[in-house]
PDB file of C-alpha atoms in Angstrom:
ATOM      1  CA  MET U   5    -156.038 -47.189   0.837  1.00 90.00           C
ATOM      2  CA  VAL U   6    -158.636 -49.719  -0.317  1.00 95.00           C
ATOM      3  CA  LYS U   7    -161.176 -49.193  -3.062  1.00 95.00           C
ATOM      4  CA  SER U   8    -164.324 -49.751  -1.019  1.00 97.00           C
ATOM      5  CA  ILE U   9    -165.672 -51.262   2.177  1.00 98.00           C
ATOM      6  CA  LEU U  10    -169.195 -52.596   2.631  1.00 98.00           C
ATOM      7  CA  VAL U  11    -170.571 -52.384   6.168  1.00 98.00           C
ATOM      8  CA  ILE U  12    -173.729 -54.378   6.911  1.00 98.00           C
ATOM      9  CA  ASP U  13    -175.317 -53.605  10.285  1.00 96.00           C
ATOM     10  CA  ASP U  14    -178.907 -53.008  11.403  1.00 94.00           C
ATOM     11  CA  ASN U  15    -177.909 -50.114  13.695  1.00 94.00           C
ATOM     12  CA  GLU U  16    -178.000 -46.830  11.771  1.00 96.00           C
ATOM     13  CA  THR U  17    -175.809 -45.054  14.343  1.00 96.00           C
ATOM     14  CA  ILE U  18    -173.087 -47.661  13.890  1.00 96.00           C
ATOM     15  CA  LEU U  19    -173.297 -47.319  10.102  1.00 97.00           C
ATOM     16  CA  VAL U  20    -172.854 -43.540  10.295  1.00 97.00           C
ATOM     17  CA  SER U  21    -169.971 -43.809  12.782  1.00 97.00           C
ATOM     18  CA  LEU U  22    -168.167 -46.435  10.751  1.00 97.00           C
ATOM     19  CA  LYS U  23    -168.588 -44.485   7.545  1.00 96.00           C
ATOM     20  CA  TYR U  24    -166.617 -41.576   9.025  1.00 95.00           C
ATOM     21  CA  VAL U  25    -163.947 -43.832  10.538  1.00 97.00           C
ATOM     22  CA  LEU U  26    -163.453 -45.996   7.452  1.00 98.00           C
ATOM     23  CA  LEU U  27    -163.239 -43.117   4.975  1.00 96.00           C
ATOM     24  CA  GLU U  28    -159.689 -42.739   6.330  1.00 95.00           C
ATOM     25  CA  ILE U  29    -158.701 -45.968   4.547  1.00 97.00           C
ATOM     26  CA  ALA U  30    -161.271 -46.394   1.782  1.00 97.00           C
ATOM     27  CA  GLU U  31    -162.170 -44.415  -1.302  1.00 97.00           C
ATOM     28  CA  LYS U  32    -165.781 -45.415  -0.716  1.00 97.00           C
ATOM     29  CA  VAL U  33    -167.714 -46.801   2.274  1.00 98.00           C
ATOM     30  CA  LEU U  34    -170.981 -48.480   1.371  1.00 98.00           C
ATOM     31  CA  THR U  35    -173.538 -49.240   4.072  1.00 98.00           C
ATOM     32  CA  LEU U  36    -176.547 -51.529   4.302  1.00 97.00           C
ATOM     33  CA  ASN U  37    -178.892 -51.931   7.253  1.00 96.00           C
ATOM     34  CA  THR U  38    -180.002 -55.371   6.085  1.00 94.00           C
ATOM     35  CA  PRO U  39    -178.025 -58.192   4.470  1.00 96.00           C
ATOM     36  CA  GLU U  40    -180.808 -59.008   2.016  1.00 96.00           C
ATOM     37  CA  LYS U  41    -179.570 -56.249  -0.313  1.00 96.00           C
ATOM     38  CA  ALA U  42    -175.893 -57.311  -0.190  1.00 97.00           C
ATOM     39  CA  LEU U  43    -175.814 -59.658  -3.189  1.00 97.00           C
ATOM     40  CA  ALA U  44    -177.430 -57.071  -5.460  1.00 97.00           C
ATOM     41  CA  LEU U  45    -175.000 -54.400  -4.287  1.00 97.00           C
ATOM     42  CA  LEU U  46    -171.999 -56.713  -4.746  1.00 97.00           C
ATOM     43  CA  ALA U  47    -173.145 -57.400  -8.314  1.00 96.00           C
ATOM     44  CA  GLN U  48    -172.927 -53.659  -9.035  1.00 96.00           C
ATOM     45  CA  GLU U  49    -169.985 -52.482  -6.914  1.00 95.00           C
ATOM     46  CA  GLU U  50    -166.375 -53.597  -6.565  1.00 95.00           C
ATOM     47  CA  VAL U  51    -165.922 -54.175  -2.831  1.00 97.00           C
ATOM     48  CA  SER U  52    -162.531 -54.780  -1.194  1.00 97.00           C
ATOM     49  CA  VAL U  53    -163.828 -56.104   2.153  1.00 98.00           C
ATOM     50  CA  VAL U  54    -167.133 -56.597   4.001  1.00 98.00           C
ATOM     51  CA  LEU U  55    -167.759 -55.870   7.678  1.00 98.00           C
ATOM     52  CA  LEU U  56    -170.767 -58.054   8.527  1.00 97.00           C
ATOM     53  CA  ASP U  57    -172.825 -57.805  11.710  1.00 94.00           C
ATOM     54  CA  MET U  58    -173.781 -61.156  13.233  1.00 92.00           C
ATOM     55  CA  ASN U  59    -177.310 -60.321  14.438  1.00 89.00           C
ATOM     56  CA  PHE U  60    -180.116 -58.545  12.617  1.00 87.00           C
ATOM     57  CA  SER U  61    -183.392 -59.614  14.261  1.00 78.00           C
ATOM     58  CA  LEU U  62    -184.474 -57.876  17.447  1.00 72.00           C
ATOM     59  CA  GLY U  63    -183.825 -60.045  20.485  1.00 69.00           C
ATOM     60  CA  LEU U  64    -181.731 -62.585  18.600  1.00 69.00           C
ATOM     61  CA  ASN U  65    -178.059 -62.651  19.564  1.00 76.00           C
ATOM     62  CA  THR U  66    -176.880 -66.143  18.640  1.00 81.00           C
ATOM     63  CA  GLY U  67    -174.871 -65.057  15.593  1.00 85.00           C
ATOM     64  CA  SER U  68    -176.709 -67.567  13.411  1.00 87.00           C
ATOM     65  CA  GLU U  69    -177.955 -64.861  11.043  1.00 91.00           C
ATOM     66  CA  GLY U  70    -174.427 -63.586  10.472  1.00 93.00           C
ATOM     67  CA  LEU U  71    -173.140 -67.114   9.823  1.00 94.00           C
ATOM     68  CA  LYS U  72    -175.973 -67.709   7.344  1.00 96.00           C
ATOM     69  CA  TRP U  73    -175.119 -64.496   5.485  1.00 96.00           C
ATOM     70  CA  LEU U  74    -171.405 -65.259   5.633  1.00 97.00           C
ATOM     71  CA  GLN U  75    -172.118 -68.568   3.924  1.00 97.00           C
ATOM     72  CA  THR U  76    -174.377 -66.918   1.340  1.00 97.00           C
ATOM     73  CA  LEU U  77    -171.904 -64.173   0.504  1.00 97.00           C
ATOM     74  CA  LYS U  78    -168.968 -66.611   0.355  1.00 96.00           C
ATOM     75  CA  SER U  79    -170.900 -68.937  -1.980  1.00 96.00           C
ATOM     76  CA  HIS U  80    -171.337 -66.076  -4.472  1.00 96.00           C
ATOM     77  CA  HIS U  81    -168.026 -64.271  -3.809  1.00 96.00           C
ATOM     78  CA  PRO U  82    -165.560 -66.844  -2.423  1.00 94.00           C
ATOM     79  CA  GLN U  83    -162.538 -64.535  -2.672  1.00 94.00           C
ATOM     80  CA  LEU U  84    -164.172 -61.580  -0.912  1.00 97.00           C
ATOM     81  CA  PRO U  85    -162.741 -61.010   2.587  1.00 98.00           C
ATOM     82  CA  ILE U  86    -165.492 -60.819   5.203  1.00 98.00           C
ATOM     83  CA  VAL U  87    -164.885 -59.672   8.777  1.00 98.00           C
ATOM     84  CA  LEU U  88    -167.584 -60.577  11.305  1.00 96.00           C
ATOM     85  CA  PHE U  89    -168.793 -57.891  13.719  1.00 93.00           C
ATOM     86  CA  THR U  90    -170.790 -58.397  16.916  1.00 86.00           C
ATOM     87  CA  ALA U  91    -171.495 -57.126  20.411  1.00 85.00           C
ATOM     88  CA  TYR U  92    -172.114 -60.677  21.625  1.00 78.00           C
ATOM     89  CA  ALA U  93    -168.610 -62.134  21.650  1.00 71.00           C
ATOM     90  CA  ASP U  94    -168.666 -65.911  21.717  1.00 77.00           C
ATOM     91  CA  VAL U  95    -165.539 -67.937  21.015  1.00 79.00           C
ATOM     92  CA  ASP U  96    -167.518 -70.832  19.502  1.00 85.00           C
ATOM     93  CA  ILE U  97    -169.311 -68.543  17.040  1.00 85.00           C
ATOM     94  CA  ALA U  98    -166.036 -66.826  16.131  1.00 83.00           C
ATOM     95  CA  VAL U  99    -164.352 -70.179  15.467  1.00 87.00           C
ATOM     96  CA  ARG U 100    -167.319 -71.371  13.394  1.00 91.00           C
ATOM     97  CA  GLY U 101    -167.211 -68.149  11.387  1.00 93.00           C
ATOM     98  CA  LEU U 102    -163.487 -68.479  10.731  1.00 91.00           C
ATOM     99  CA  LYS U 103    -163.927 -72.103   9.659  1.00 92.00           C
ATOM    100  CA  MET U 104    -166.693 -70.978   7.291  1.00 95.00           C
ATOM    101  CA  GLY U 105    -164.349 -68.522   5.613  1.00 95.00           C
ATOM    102  CA  ALA U 106    -164.510 -65.300   7.608  1.00 96.00           C
ATOM    103  CA  SER U 107    -161.229 -63.390   7.553  1.00 96.00           C
ATOM    104  CA  ASP U 108    -161.476 -62.225  11.153  1.00 96.00           C
ATOM    105  CA  PHE U 109    -163.802 -61.223  13.976  1.00 93.00           C
ATOM    106  CA  VAL U 110    -164.275 -57.780  15.614  1.00 94.00           C
ATOM    107  CA  ILE U 111    -166.137 -57.181  18.858  1.00 92.00           C
ATOM    108  CA  LYS U 112    -168.338 -54.136  19.551  1.00 92.00           C
ATOM    109  CA  PRO U 113    -167.637 -51.670  20.970  1.00 93.00           C
ATOM    110  CA  TRP U 114    -164.641 -51.499  18.708  1.00 95.00           C
ATOM    111  CA  ASP U 115    -161.326 -49.712  18.847  1.00 96.00           C
ATOM    112  CA  ASN U 116    -160.976 -47.653  15.627  1.00 97.00           C
ATOM    113  CA  GLU U 117    -157.290 -48.457  15.109  1.00 97.00           C
ATOM    114  CA  LYS U 118    -157.781 -52.191  15.689  1.00 96.00           C
ATOM    115  CA  LEU U 119    -160.784 -52.242  13.366  1.00 97.00           C
ATOM    116  CA  ILE U 120    -158.854 -50.454  10.606  1.00 97.00           C
ATOM    117  CA  HIS U 121    -155.897 -52.799  11.085  1.00 97.00           C
ATOM    118  CA  THR U 122    -158.183 -55.858  10.931  1.00 97.00           C
ATOM    119  CA  LEU U 123    -159.888 -54.723   7.718  1.00 98.00           C
ATOM    120  CA  LEU U 124    -156.613 -53.792   6.007  1.00 97.00           C
ATOM    121  CA  ALA U 125    -155.049 -57.112   7.075  1.00 96.00           C
ATOM    122  CA  ALA U 126    -158.026 -59.002   5.617  1.00 96.00           C
ATOM    123  CA  VAL U 127    -157.609 -57.235   2.265  1.00 96.00           C
ATOM    124  CA  GLU U 128    -153.832 -57.711   2.286  1.00 93.00           C
ATOM    125  CA  LYS U 129    -154.168 -61.402   3.118  1.00 90.00           C
ATOM    126  CA  GLN U 130    -156.668 -61.876   0.290  1.00 84.00           C
ATOM    127  CA  ASN U 131    -154.402 -60.112  -2.210  1.00 83.00           C
ATOM    128  CA  ARG U 132    -151.264 -61.967  -1.119  1.00 83.00           C
ATOM    129  CA  ILE U 133    -150.168 -64.852  -3.331  1.00 83.00           C
ATOM    130  CA  PRO U 134    -148.916 -67.738  -1.189  1.00 81.00           C
ATOM    131  CA  THR U 135    -145.590 -69.384  -1.941  1.00 86.00           C
ATOM    132  CA  LEU U 136    -145.581 -72.878  -3.419  1.00 89.00           C
ATOM    133  CA  GLY U 137    -144.256 -74.159  -0.101  1.00 88.00           C
ATOM    134  CA  GLU U 138    -147.197 -72.602   1.753  1.00 86.00           C
ATOM    135  CA  VAL U 139    -149.669 -74.112  -0.702  1.00 88.00           C
ATOM    136  CA  GLU U 140    -148.008 -77.517  -0.346  1.00 92.00           C
ATOM    137  CA  ASP U 141    -147.986 -77.268   3.469  1.00 91.00           C
ATOM    138  CA  GLU U 142    -151.694 -76.389   3.506  1.00 89.00           C
ATOM    139  CA  HIS U 143    -152.466 -79.266   1.144  1.00 93.00           C
ATOM    140  CA  ILE U 144    -150.553 -81.680   3.385  1.00 94.00           C
ATOM    141  CA  ARG U 145    -152.363 -80.328   6.486  1.00 92.00           C
ATOM    142  CA  LYS U 146    -155.733 -80.912   4.829  1.00 93.00           C
ATOM    143  CA  ALA U 147    -154.774 -84.462   3.838  1.00 94.00           C
ATOM    144  CA  ILE U 148    -153.625 -85.262   7.379  1.00 94.00           C
ATOM    145  CA  ASP U 149    -156.824 -83.759   8.823  1.00 92.00           C
ATOM    146  CA  LYS U 150    -158.960 -85.710   6.368  1.00 94.00           C
ATOM    147  CA  CYS U 151    -157.150 -88.906   7.426  1.00 95.00           C
ATOM    148  CA  HIS U 152    -157.598 -88.021  11.112  1.00 95.00           C
ATOM    149  CA  GLY U 153    -153.842 -87.933  11.691  1.00 93.00           C
ATOM    150  CA  ASN U 154    -153.078 -91.279  10.019  1.00 95.00           C
ATOM    151  CA  LEU U 155    -149.820 -90.388   8.244  1.00 94.00           C
ATOM    152  CA  SER U 156    -149.626 -93.612   6.227  1.00 94.00           C
ATOM    153  CA  LEU U 157    -153.095 -92.990   4.812  1.00 95.00           C
ATOM    154  CA  ALA U 158    -152.320 -89.284   4.213  1.00 94.00           C
ATOM    155  CA  ALA U 159    -149.105 -90.181   2.347  1.00 94.00           C
ATOM    156  CA  GLU U 160    -151.041 -92.638   0.194  1.00 95.00           C
ATOM    157  CA  MET U 161    -153.723 -90.019  -0.504  1.00 95.00           C
ATOM    158  CA  LEU U 162    -151.026 -87.532  -1.528  1.00 95.00           C
ATOM    159  CA  GLY U 163    -149.289 -90.088  -3.748  1.00 96.00           C
ATOM    160  CA  ILE U 164    -146.004 -89.940  -1.829  1.00 95.00           C
ATOM    161  CA  SER U 165    -144.136 -92.259   0.502  1.00 95.00           C
ATOM    162  CA  ARG U 166    -144.541 -91.974   4.255  1.00 92.00           C
ATOM    163  CA  GLN U 167    -140.850 -90.958   4.509  1.00 94.00           C
ATOM    164  CA  THR U 168    -141.364 -88.171   1.957  1.00 93.00           C
ATOM    165  CA  LEU U 169    -144.352 -86.965   3.996  1.00 93.00           C
ATOM    166  CA  TYR U 170    -142.220 -86.931   7.170  1.00 90.00           C
ATOM    167  CA  ASN U 171    -139.525 -84.939   5.368  1.00 91.00           C
ATOM    168  CA  LYS U 172    -142.054 -82.406   4.085  1.00 90.00           C
ATOM    169  CA  MET U 173    -143.546 -82.098   7.581  1.00 91.00           C
ATOM    170  CA  LYS U 174    -140.071 -81.372   9.052  1.00 88.00           C
ATOM    171  CA  ARG U 175    -139.396 -78.741   6.380  1.00 84.00           C
ATOM    172  CA  GLY U 176    -142.775 -77.030   6.555  1.00 73.00           C
ATOM    173  CA  ASN U 177    -144.936 -75.596   9.293  1.00 73.00           C
ATOM    174  CA  ILE U 178    -146.946 -78.722   9.866  1.00 81.00           C
TER     175      ILE U 178
END
């Protein structure tokens, strides 16, 4: 059971439906029909996870509004897990959202069990403390990405020898 879930969607029917479904796993389900009120609510309430719709303006289904609000919410609450929610599934938008910090992506119409699993997994992942090895592997991955795959440059950036980098890559999940 999680403390609370915030659902942000412009469709009132969806908000009501989700409130009933999510009360199975949350002490409290908060709903907003516009993202403009989210920062004020998050300043007052302890929220475990946010389910954020991707489109709020009539006729607009590009997902750009959801990405903008994802960025805004993450800039104020970087540790808060946010799951994106849309009827207009687009792989590119989903990937962009994940790269911007979304925990996951759910497509409407949703399956209740999958939605619950996704939200609980997002909270669990956020609360999990990674091992030192996982942190090191992620740090090495970022260095290699930043150096566009140049291992000599990545090793130099990390302050280790190229051989040490190879050994760490063999050991880890890189």
